[in-house]
Amino acid sequence: IDNVCLKHPSLKGLREHLGALVSLHQDLSELFAGTQPVGPPPADAIEVEGYKLVERLGMGGMGEVYLAQQIAPERLCALKILRQNVPGGLQRFKREADLAAQLSHDGIARVYACGLAEERPFLASEYIDGYTLRDLMDVAPHVDHEDPDSWLVKAFELLHGGIHEELFTTAPLPAHVALRLASEVSQALSHAHTRKVVHRDIKPRNVMVTLEDGVKVIDFGIAIAAEAGDDRFTATGAFIGSYRYAAPEQLRGEQEQIGSWTDTYALGAT
């Protein structure tokens, strides 16, 4: 984006438009990720030193996510591998790993490592055996239980049983379930905010829910350190985030106005 803007200095608003297109591409990639096959790693899957690919969990326009076995220490992890041509992919993963190292909370997914494998950026993070908040919204109309625990168990049973996508009718979660999950996400975000880390992309797909460990906030890929001065990863005037959940200051590209309240707004929208 910087190179294109330097070549065309007379085009006003070019940076904002290009930034919006990149964000739209990311949103669409996530939207269609679920239509890709999930199963054993393909024969031509790349090799990442120190990890054994077990299963492909998802695939989209930006890359792939695998369940992997880390060799040392021995543990399961989620291994996200980007395509070679993703702009700033390695930089994004490095920032996520650096910021995650400042956080230690049960409601925030841990990041283990990042690097390059066959010139493709990868990020190894905690494997979470659960579903996203978006998944739960898809089956919400088919679940009817007053107790939050019973509601979640039934929703998990439907998702684990492979409810047909044609039956998905996305709807808000029941108030008693939504309040419980929102409270847990709030506690995780409060931990991040006390350490001056702002997520900037809270949305249903970035909140994982488990039956045993509660919620897990994932993907700090566009997070910022609130006291980082001009080091905002995004130029002033450019938008980065998810349109449906972004706060007004984020939509306007007012990077210096972004703070913990930006996450609070996104949580409310979620």
PDB file of C-alpha atoms in Angstrom:
ATOM      1  CA  ILE A   1       0.000   0.000   0.000  1.00  0.00           C
ATOM      2  CA  ASP A   2       2.818   2.394   0.871  1.00  0.00           C
ATOM      3  CA  ASN A   3       4.533   1.768  -2.471  1.00  0.00           C
ATOM      4  CA  VAL A   4       1.347   2.332  -4.479  1.00  0.00           C
ATOM      5  CA  CYS A   5       0.572   5.565  -2.604  1.00  0.00           C
ATOM      6  CA  LEU A   6       4.088   6.874  -3.250  1.00  0.00           C
ATOM      7  CA  LYS A   7       3.660   6.247  -6.972  1.00  0.00           C
ATOM      8  CA  HIS A   8       0.328   8.087  -7.092  1.00  0.00           C
ATOM      9  CA  PRO A   9       0.605  11.063  -4.701  1.00  0.00           C
ATOM     10  CA  SER A  10      -2.115  12.990  -6.535  1.00  0.00           C
ATOM     11  CA  LEU A  11      -4.843  10.433  -5.791  1.00  0.00           C
ATOM     12  CA  LYS A  12      -6.512  11.646  -2.617  1.00  0.00           C
ATOM     13  CA  GLY A  13      -7.881   9.022  -0.278  1.00  0.00           C
ATOM     14  CA  LEU A  14      -6.026   6.199  -2.071  1.00  0.00           C
ATOM     15  CA  ARG A  15      -4.608   4.774   1.163  1.00  0.00           C
ATOM     16  CA  GLU A  16      -8.045   4.651   2.785  1.00  0.00           C
ATOM     17  CA  HIS A  17      -9.582   2.886  -0.220  1.00  0.00           C
ATOM     18  CA  LEU A  18      -6.783   0.315  -0.475  1.00  0.00           C
ATOM     19  CA  GLY A  19      -6.925  -0.344   3.259  1.00  0.00           C
ATOM     20  CA  ALA A  20     -10.677  -0.871   3.027  1.00  0.00           C
ATOM     21  CA  LEU A  21     -10.219  -3.334   0.163  1.00  0.00           C
ATOM     22  CA  VAL A  22      -7.671  -5.344   2.145  1.00  0.00           C
ATOM     23  CA  SER A  23     -10.053  -5.486   5.123  1.00  0.00           C
ATOM     24  CA  LEU A  24     -12.926  -6.516   2.854  1.00  0.00           C
ATOM     25  CA  HIS A  25     -10.757  -9.283   1.383  1.00  0.00           C
ATOM     26  CA  GLN A  26     -10.028 -10.579   4.878  1.00  0.00           C
ATOM     27  CA  ASP A  27     -13.716 -10.487   5.840  1.00  0.00           C
ATOM     28  CA  LEU A  28     -14.742 -12.362   2.691  1.00  0.00           C
ATOM     29  CA  SER A  29     -11.978 -14.919   3.222  1.00  0.00           C
ATOM     30  CA  GLU A  30     -13.363 -15.662   6.683  1.00  0.00           C
ATOM     31  CA  LEU A  31     -16.918 -15.784   5.347  1.00  0.00           C
ATOM     32  CA  PHE A  32     -16.129 -18.517   2.831  1.00  0.00           C
ATOM     33  CA  ALA A  33     -13.570 -20.387   4.936  1.00  0.00           C
ATOM     34  CA  GLY A  34     -16.208 -22.832   6.142  1.00  0.00           C
ATOM     35  CA  THR A  35     -16.962 -24.033   2.590  1.00  0.00           C
ATOM     36  CA  GLN A  36     -13.495 -25.552   2.208  1.00  0.00           C
ATOM     37  CA  PRO A  37     -12.811 -29.239   2.915  1.00  0.00           C
ATOM     38  CA  VAL A  38     -11.673 -30.194   6.410  1.00  0.00           C
ATOM     39  CA  GLY A  39      -9.759 -33.398   6.950  1.00  0.00           C
ATOM     40  CA  PRO A  40      -6.282 -34.917   6.710  1.00  0.00           C
ATOM     41  CA  PRO A  41      -3.458 -32.627   5.559  1.00  0.00           C
ATOM     42  CA  PRO A  42      -3.088 -32.674   1.755  1.00  0.00           C
ATOM     43  CA  ALA A  43      -0.160 -34.531   0.254  1.00  0.00           C
ATOM     44  CA  ASP A  44       1.463 -31.270  -0.820  1.00  0.00           C
ATOM     45  CA  ALA A  45       1.124 -29.584   2.592  1.00  0.00           C
ATOM     46  CA  ILE A  46       4.243 -27.686   3.617  1.00  0.00           C
ATOM     47  CA  GLU A  47       6.489 -28.935   6.395  1.00  0.00           C
ATOM     48  CA  VAL A  48       7.023 -26.756   9.454  1.00  0.00           C
ATOM     49  CA  GLU A  49      10.080 -27.716  11.457  1.00  0.00           C
ATOM     50  CA  GLY A  50       9.190 -28.868  14.955  1.00  0.00           C
ATOM     51  CA  TYR A  51       5.542 -29.614  14.107  1.00  0.00           C
ATOM     52  CA  LYS A  52       3.636 -32.570  12.664  1.00  0.00           C
ATOM     53  CA  LEU A  53       0.403 -31.710  10.848  1.00  0.00           C
ATOM     54  CA  VAL A  54      -2.478 -33.834  12.118  1.00  0.00           C
ATOM     55  CA  GLU A  55      -5.617 -32.417  10.517  1.00  0.00           C
ATOM     56  CA  ARG A  56      -6.676 -29.426   8.474  1.00  0.00           C
ATOM     57  CA  LEU A  57      -9.193 -27.457  10.524  1.00  0.00           C
ATOM     58  CA  GLY A  58     -10.025 -24.772   7.975  1.00  0.00           C
ATOM     59  CA  MET A  59      -8.986 -23.068   4.771  1.00  0.00           C
ATOM     60  CA  GLY A  60      -9.668 -19.640   3.293  1.00  0.00           C
ATOM     61  CA  GLY A  61      -8.337 -17.018   0.954  1.00  0.00           C
ATOM     62  CA  MET A  62      -5.605 -15.977   3.397  1.00  0.00           C
ATOM     63  CA  GLY A  63      -4.257 -19.428   4.216  1.00  0.00           C
ATOM     64  CA  GLU A  64      -4.911 -22.592   6.219  1.00  0.00           C
ATOM     65  CA  VAL A  65      -5.265 -23.677   9.843  1.00  0.00           C
ATOM     66  CA  TYR A  66      -4.082 -27.089  11.020  1.00  0.00           C
ATOM     67  CA  LEU A  67      -4.273 -29.118  14.169  1.00  0.00           C
ATOM     68  CA  ALA A  68      -0.595 -29.909  14.736  1.00  0.00           C
ATOM     69  CA  GLN A  69       1.517 -31.856  17.185  1.00  0.00           C
ATOM     70  CA  GLN A  70       4.427 -29.818  18.494  1.00  0.00           C
ATOM     71  CA  ILE A  71       7.467 -32.046  18.946  1.00  0.00           C
ATOM     72  CA  ALA A  72       9.137 -30.267  21.877  1.00  0.00           C
ATOM     73  CA  PRO A  73       7.458 -29.572  24.174  1.00  0.00           C
ATOM     74  CA  GLU A  74       4.966 -32.224  23.146  1.00  0.00           C
ATOM     75  CA  ARG A  75       1.507 -30.685  22.866  1.00  0.00           C
ATOM     76  CA  LEU A  76      -1.297 -30.072  20.417  1.00  0.00           C
ATOM     77  CA  CYS A  77      -1.553 -26.623  18.888  1.00  0.00           C
ATOM     78  CA  ALA A  78      -3.364 -24.676  16.190  1.00  0.00           C
ATOM     79  CA  LEU A  79      -0.957 -23.915  13.348  1.00  0.00           C
ATOM     80  CA  LYS A  80      -1.993 -21.041  11.097  1.00  0.00           C
ATOM     81  CA  ILE A  81      -0.097 -20.871   7.782  1.00  0.00           C
ATOM     82  CA  LEU A  82      -0.553 -17.890   5.464  1.00  0.00           C
ATOM     83  CA  ARG A  83      -0.074 -17.774   1.729  1.00  0.00           C
ATOM     84  CA  GLN A  84       3.165 -16.292   0.466  1.00  0.00           C
ATOM     85  CA  ASN A  85       1.544 -13.210  -1.037  1.00  0.00           C
ATOM     86  CA  VAL A  86      -0.354 -12.002   2.048  1.00  0.00           C
ATOM     87  CA  PRO A  87       0.842  -8.393   2.636  1.00  0.00           C
ATOM     88  CA  GLY A  88       2.584  -7.976   5.993  1.00  0.00           C
ATOM     89  CA  GLY A  89       1.767 -11.541   7.065  1.00  0.00           C
ATOM     90  CA  LEU A  90       4.960 -12.223   8.995  1.00  0.00           C
ATOM     91  CA  GLN A  91       4.905  -8.752  10.548  1.00  0.00           C
ATOM     92  CA  ARG A  92       1.349  -9.357  11.738  1.00  0.00           C
ATOM     93  CA  PHE A  93       2.267 -12.713  13.293  1.00  0.00           C
ATOM     94  CA  LYS A  94       5.326 -11.258  15.010  1.00  0.00           C
ATOM     95  CA  ARG A  95       3.248  -8.471  16.527  1.00  0.00           C
ATOM     96  CA  GLU A  96       0.639 -10.961  17.692  1.00  0.00           C
ATOM     97  CA  ALA A  97       3.302 -13.139  19.344  1.00  0.00           C
ATOM     98  CA  ASP A  98       4.981 -10.140  21.013  1.00  0.00           C
ATOM     99  CA  LEU A  99       1.707  -8.783  22.389  1.00  0.00           C
ATOM    100  CA  ALA A 100       0.495 -12.238  23.468  1.00  0.00           C
ATOM    101  CA  ALA A 101       3.706 -12.650  25.485  1.00  0.00           C
ATOM    102  CA  GLN A 102       2.499  -9.778  27.688  1.00  0.00           C
ATOM    103  CA  LEU A 103      -0.783 -11.539  28.480  1.00  0.00           C
ATOM    104  CA  SER A 104      -1.530 -14.437  30.802  1.00  0.00           C
ATOM    105  CA  HIS A 105      -5.229 -15.118  31.280  1.00  0.00           C
ATOM    106  CA  ASP A 106      -7.389 -18.233  31.042  1.00  0.00           C
ATOM    107  CA  GLY A 107      -9.743 -16.370  28.695  1.00  0.00           C
ATOM    108  CA  ILE A 108      -7.048 -15.506  26.142  1.00  0.00           C
ATOM    109  CA  ALA A 109      -5.544 -18.050  23.758  1.00  0.00           C
ATOM    110  CA  ARG A 110      -1.795 -18.450  24.213  1.00  0.00           C
ATOM    111  CA  VAL A 111       0.656 -17.987  21.342  1.00  0.00           C
ATOM    112  CA  TYR A 112       3.652 -20.329  21.246  1.00  0.00           C
ATOM    113  CA  ALA A 113       5.772 -19.326  18.250  1.00  0.00           C
ATOM    114  CA  CYS A 114       5.883 -17.719  14.818  1.00  0.00           C
ATOM    115  CA  GLY A 115       8.237 -17.790  11.857  1.00  0.00           C
ATOM    116  CA  LEU A 116       8.640 -18.779   8.210  1.00  0.00           C
ATOM    117  CA  ALA A 117       8.293 -22.209   6.614  1.00  0.00           C
ATOM    118  CA  GLU A 118       9.028 -22.489   2.910  1.00  0.00           C
ATOM    119  CA  GLU A 119       8.722 -18.672   2.759  1.00  0.00           C
ATOM    120  CA  ARG A 120       5.210 -18.789   4.235  1.00  0.00           C
ATOM    121  CA  PRO A 121       4.467 -17.142   7.606  1.00  0.00           C
ATOM    122  CA  PHE A 122       3.175 -19.434  10.337  1.00  0.00           C
ATOM    123  CA  LEU A 123       1.841 -18.944  13.857  1.00  0.00           C
ATOM    124  CA  ALA A 124       1.519 -21.692  16.478  1.00  0.00           C
ATOM    125  CA  SER A 125      -1.039 -21.053  19.192  1.00  0.00           C
ATOM    126  CA  GLU A 126      -3.080 -22.867  21.809  1.00  0.00           C
ATOM    127  CA  TYR A 127      -5.462 -25.441  20.351  1.00  0.00           C
ATOM    128  CA  ILE A 128      -8.971 -24.813  21.642  1.00  0.00           C
ATOM    129  CA  ASP A 129     -11.428 -27.702  21.542  1.00  0.00           C
ATOM    130  CA  GLY A 130     -14.622 -25.761  21.033  1.00  0.00           C
ATOM    131  CA  TYR A 131     -16.682 -23.623  18.688  1.00  0.00           C
ATOM    132  CA  THR A 132     -16.776 -19.942  17.844  1.00  0.00           C
ATOM    133  CA  LEU A 133     -19.511 -17.670  19.056  1.00  0.00           C
ATOM    134  CA  ARG A 134     -20.557 -17.427  15.408  1.00  0.00           C
ATOM    135  CA  ASP A 135     -21.073 -21.205  15.321  1.00  0.00           C
ATOM    136  CA  LEU A 136     -23.326 -20.989  18.364  1.00  0.00           C
ATOM    137  CA  MET A 137     -25.345 -18.201  16.734  1.00  0.00           C
ATOM    138  CA  ASP A 138     -25.908 -20.421  13.698  1.00  0.00           C
ATOM    139  CA  VAL A 139     -27.645 -23.104  15.780  1.00  0.00           C
ATOM    140  CA  ALA A 140     -29.256 -20.807  18.372  1.00  0.00           C
ATOM    141  CA  PRO A 141     -32.806 -21.113  16.914  1.00  0.00           C
ATOM    142  CA  HIS A 142     -32.656 -24.896  17.397  1.00  0.00           C
ATOM    143  CA  VAL A 143     -31.707 -24.849  21.089  1.00  0.00           C
ATOM    144  CA  ASP A 144     -34.193 -24.254  23.887  1.00  0.00           C
ATOM    145  CA  HIS A 145     -32.868 -24.550  27.440  1.00  0.00           C
ATOM    146  CA  GLU A 146     -33.170 -22.138  30.350  1.00  0.00           C
ATOM    147  CA  ASP A 147     -29.942 -23.114  32.093  1.00  0.00           C
ATOM    148  CA  PRO A 148     -26.825 -21.681  30.350  1.00  0.00           C
ATOM    149  CA  ASP A 149     -24.830 -24.891  30.853  1.00  0.00           C
ATOM    150  CA  SER A 150     -27.607 -27.043  29.397  1.00  0.00           C
ATOM    151  CA  TRP A 151     -28.022 -24.623  26.497  1.00  0.00           C
ATOM    152  CA  LEU A 152     -24.322 -24.818  25.628  1.00  0.00           C
ATOM    153  CA  VAL A 153     -24.259 -28.621  25.894  1.00  0.00           C
ATOM    154  CA  LYS A 154     -27.204 -28.918  23.488  1.00  0.00           C
ATOM    155  CA  ALA A 155     -25.643 -26.427  21.059  1.00  0.00           C
ATOM    156  CA  PHE A 156     -22.374 -28.369  21.108  1.00  0.00           C
ATOM    157  CA  GLU A 157     -24.234 -31.619  20.468  1.00  0.00           C
ATOM    158  CA  LEU A 158     -25.890 -30.124  17.384  1.00  0.00           C
ATOM    159  CA  LEU A 159     -22.626 -28.753  16.039  1.00  0.00           C
ATOM    160  CA  HIS A 160     -20.663 -31.902  16.807  1.00  0.00           C
ATOM    161  CA  GLY A 161     -23.342 -34.018  15.184  1.00  0.00           C
ATOM    162  CA  GLY A 162     -22.940 -32.104  11.933  1.00  0.00           C
ATOM    163  CA  ILE A 163     -26.210 -30.180  11.706  1.00  0.00           C
ATOM    164  CA  HIS A 164     -26.804 -29.434   8.033  1.00  0.00           C
ATOM    165  CA  GLU A 165     -25.789 -25.917   7.014  1.00  0.00           C
ATOM    166  CA  GLU A 166     -29.196 -25.410   5.373  1.00  0.00           C
ATOM    167  CA  LEU A 167     -30.674 -25.421   8.885  1.00  0.00           C
ATOM    168  CA  PHE A 168     -28.397 -22.569   9.989  1.00  0.00           C
ATOM    169  CA  THR A 169     -30.559 -19.581  10.816  1.00  0.00           C
ATOM    170  CA  THR A 170     -28.246 -17.156  12.574  1.00  0.00           C
ATOM    171  CA  ALA A 171     -29.890 -15.519  15.568  1.00  0.00           C
ATOM    172  CA  PRO A 172     -28.828 -13.787  18.777  1.00  0.00           C
ATOM    173  CA  LEU A 173     -28.069 -16.046  21.703  1.00  0.00           C
ATOM    174  CA  PRO A 174     -30.619 -16.159  24.544  1.00  0.00           C
ATOM    175  CA  ALA A 175     -30.033 -13.314  26.988  1.00  0.00           C
ATOM    176  CA  HIS A 176     -28.970 -15.582  29.866  1.00  0.00           C
ATOM    177  CA  VAL A 177     -26.334 -17.292  27.702  1.00  0.00           C
ATOM    178  CA  ALA A 178     -25.145 -14.063  26.065  1.00  0.00           C
ATOM    179  CA  LEU A 179     -24.714 -12.334  29.442  1.00  0.00           C
ATOM    180  CA  ARG A 180     -22.630 -15.160  30.823  1.00  0.00           C
ATOM    181  CA  LEU A 181     -20.324 -15.298  27.794  1.00  0.00           C
ATOM    182  CA  ALA A 182     -20.082 -11.499  27.582  1.00  0.00           C
ATOM    183  CA  SER A 183     -19.006 -11.391  31.218  1.00  0.00           C
ATOM    184  CA  GLU A 184     -16.219 -13.890  30.567  1.00  0.00           C
ATOM    185  CA  VAL A 185     -15.023 -12.017  27.453  1.00  0.00           C
ATOM    186  CA  SER A 186     -15.083  -8.765  29.453  1.00  0.00           C
ATOM    187  CA  GLN A 187     -12.780 -10.257  32.071  1.00  0.00           C
ATOM    188  CA  ALA A 188     -10.333 -11.384  29.397  1.00  0.00           C
ATOM    189  CA  LEU A 189     -10.368  -7.972  27.721  1.00  0.00           C
ATOM    190  CA  SER A 190      -9.945  -6.242  31.075  1.00  0.00           C
ATOM    191  CA  HIS A 191      -6.761  -8.247  31.583  1.00  0.00           C
ATOM    192  CA  ALA A 192      -5.467  -7.175  28.167  1.00  0.00           C
ATOM    193  CA  HIS A 193      -6.438  -3.541  28.730  1.00  0.00           C
ATOM    194  CA  THR A 194      -4.658  -3.339  32.082  1.00  0.00           C
ATOM    195  CA  ARG A 195      -1.549  -4.324  30.138  1.00  0.00           C
ATOM    196  CA  LYS A 196      -2.273  -1.632  27.541  1.00  0.00           C
ATOM    197  CA  VAL A 197      -3.171  -4.090  24.762  1.00  0.00           C
ATOM    198  CA  VAL A 198      -6.185  -3.309  22.550  1.00  0.00           C
ATOM    199  CA  HIS A 199      -7.522  -6.195  20.447  1.00  0.00           C
ATOM    200  CA  ARG A 200      -9.258  -4.092  17.723  1.00  0.00           C
ATOM    201  CA  ASP A 201     -11.090  -7.040  16.159  1.00  0.00           C
ATOM    202  CA  ILE A 202     -13.569  -8.441  18.673  1.00  0.00           C
ATOM    203  CA  LYS A 203     -16.312 -10.278  16.771  1.00  0.00           C
ATOM    204  CA  PRO A 204     -18.160 -13.626  16.960  1.00  0.00           C
ATOM    205  CA  ARG A 205     -15.470 -15.480  14.987  1.00  0.00           C
ATOM    206  CA  ASN A 206     -12.756 -14.314  17.394  1.00  0.00           C
ATOM    207  CA  VAL A 207     -14.456 -15.659  20.520  1.00  0.00           C
ATOM    208  CA  MET A 208     -14.103 -19.398  21.073  1.00  0.00           C
ATOM    209  CA  VAL A 209     -16.379 -21.192  23.535  1.00  0.00           C
ATOM    210  CA  THR A 210     -15.542 -24.434  25.319  1.00  0.00           C
ATOM    211  CA  LEU A 211     -17.572 -26.549  27.711  1.00  0.00           C
ATOM    212  CA  GLU A 212     -14.780 -26.991  30.251  1.00  0.00           C
ATOM    213  CA  ASP A 213     -12.717 -23.789  30.088  1.00  0.00           C
ATOM    214  CA  GLY A 214     -15.274 -21.112  29.205  1.00  0.00           C
ATOM    215  CA  VAL A 215     -14.462 -18.552  26.527  1.00  0.00           C
ATOM    216  CA  LYS A 216     -11.156 -17.879  24.795  1.00  0.00           C
ATOM    217  CA  VAL A 217     -10.455 -14.642  22.937  1.00  0.00           C
ATOM    218  CA  ILE A 218      -8.349 -15.417  19.865  1.00  0.00           C
ATOM    219  CA  ASP A 219      -6.533 -13.618  17.031  1.00  0.00           C
ATOM    220  CA  PHE A 220      -4.624 -10.605  18.320  1.00  0.00           C
ATOM    221  CA  GLY A 221      -3.243 -10.138  14.809  1.00  0.00           C
ATOM    222  CA  ILE A 222      -4.197  -6.454  14.504  1.00  0.00           C
ATOM    223  CA  ALA A 223      -3.940  -5.651  18.213  1.00  0.00           C
ATOM    224  CA  ILE A 224      -1.936  -2.623  19.312  1.00  0.00           C
ATOM    225  CA  ALA A 225      -0.116  -1.492  22.409  1.00  0.00           C
ATOM    226  CA  ALA A 226      -2.195   1.456  23.617  1.00  0.00           C
ATOM    227  CA  GLU A 227       0.871   3.441  24.623  1.00  0.00           C
ATOM    228  CA  ALA A 228       2.888   2.751  21.472  1.00  0.00           C
ATOM    229  CA  GLY A 229       2.753   6.354  20.260  1.00  0.00           C
ATOM    230  CA  ASP A 230       2.941   6.464  16.466  1.00  0.00           C
ATOM    231  CA  ASP A 231       3.672   2.748  16.178  1.00  0.00           C
ATOM    232  CA  ARG A 232       0.110   1.822  15.305  1.00  0.00           C
ATOM    233  CA  PHE A 233       0.712  -0.716  12.529  1.00  0.00           C
ATOM    234  CA  THR A 234      -1.931   1.168  10.521  1.00  0.00           C
ATOM    235  CA  ALA A 235      -1.491   4.626   9.056  1.00  0.00           C
ATOM    236  CA  THR A 236      -3.803   7.365  10.287  1.00  0.00           C
ATOM    237  CA  GLY A 237      -6.816   7.566   7.975  1.00  0.00           C
ATOM    238  CA  ALA A 238      -6.739   3.853   7.094  1.00  0.00           C
ATOM    239  CA  PHE A 239      -9.337   1.396   8.371  1.00  0.00           C
ATOM    240  CA  ILE A 240      -8.466  -2.012   9.717  1.00  0.00           C
ATOM    241  CA  GLY A 241     -10.844  -4.323  11.524  1.00  0.00           C
ATOM    242  CA  SER A 242     -14.280  -5.815  10.777  1.00  0.00           C
ATOM    243  CA  TYR A 243     -16.917  -3.405   9.538  1.00  0.00           C
ATOM    244  CA  ARG A 244     -19.918  -4.873  11.353  1.00  0.00           C
ATOM    245  CA  TYR A 245     -18.305  -4.608  14.791  1.00  0.00           C
ATOM    246  CA  ALA A 246     -15.898  -1.666  14.533  1.00  0.00           C
ATOM    247  CA  ALA A 247     -16.323   1.438  16.691  1.00  0.00           C
ATOM    248  CA  PRO A 248     -16.873   4.831  14.996  1.00  0.00           C
ATOM    249  CA  GLU A 249     -13.307   6.041  15.604  1.00  0.00           C
ATOM    250  CA  GLN A 250     -12.020   2.823  14.044  1.00  0.00           C
ATOM    251  CA  LEU A 251     -14.258   3.155  10.994  1.00  0.00           C
ATOM    252  CA  ARG A 252     -13.053   6.728  10.519  1.00  0.00           C
ATOM    253  CA  GLY A 253      -9.429   5.579  10.660  1.00  0.00           C
ATOM    254  CA  GLU A 254      -8.690   7.761  13.710  1.00  0.00           C
ATOM    255  CA  GLN A 255      -5.887   5.585  15.052  1.00  0.00           C
ATOM    256  CA  GLU A 256      -4.925   7.958  17.865  1.00  0.00           C
ATOM    257  CA  GLN A 257      -8.481   7.791  19.246  1.00  0.00           C
ATOM    258  CA  ILE A 258      -8.490   4.013  19.591  1.00  0.00           C
ATOM    259  CA  GLY A 259      -8.333   2.576  23.106  1.00  0.00           C
ATOM    260  CA  SER A 260      -9.916   0.043  25.419  1.00  0.00           C
ATOM    261  CA  TRP A 261     -13.319   1.611  24.701  1.00  0.00           C
ATOM    262  CA  THR A 262     -12.946   0.449  21.080  1.00  0.00           C
ATOM    263  CA  ASP A 263     -12.995  -3.172  22.254  1.00  0.00           C
ATOM    264  CA  THR A 264     -15.903  -2.433  24.576  1.00  0.00           C
ATOM    265  CA  TYR A 265     -17.937  -1.116  21.628  1.00  0.00           C
ATOM    266  CA  ALA A 266     -17.071  -4.182  19.525  1.00  0.00           C
ATOM    267  CA  LEU A 267     -18.068  -6.519  22.366  1.00  0.00           C
ATOM    268  CA  GLY A 268     -21.438  -4.775  22.600  1.00  0.00           C
ATOM    269  CA  ALA A 269     -21.926  -5.103  18.829  1.00  0.00           C
ATOM    270  CA  THR A 270     -20.939  -8.760  19.022  1.00  0.00           C
TER     271      THR A 270
END
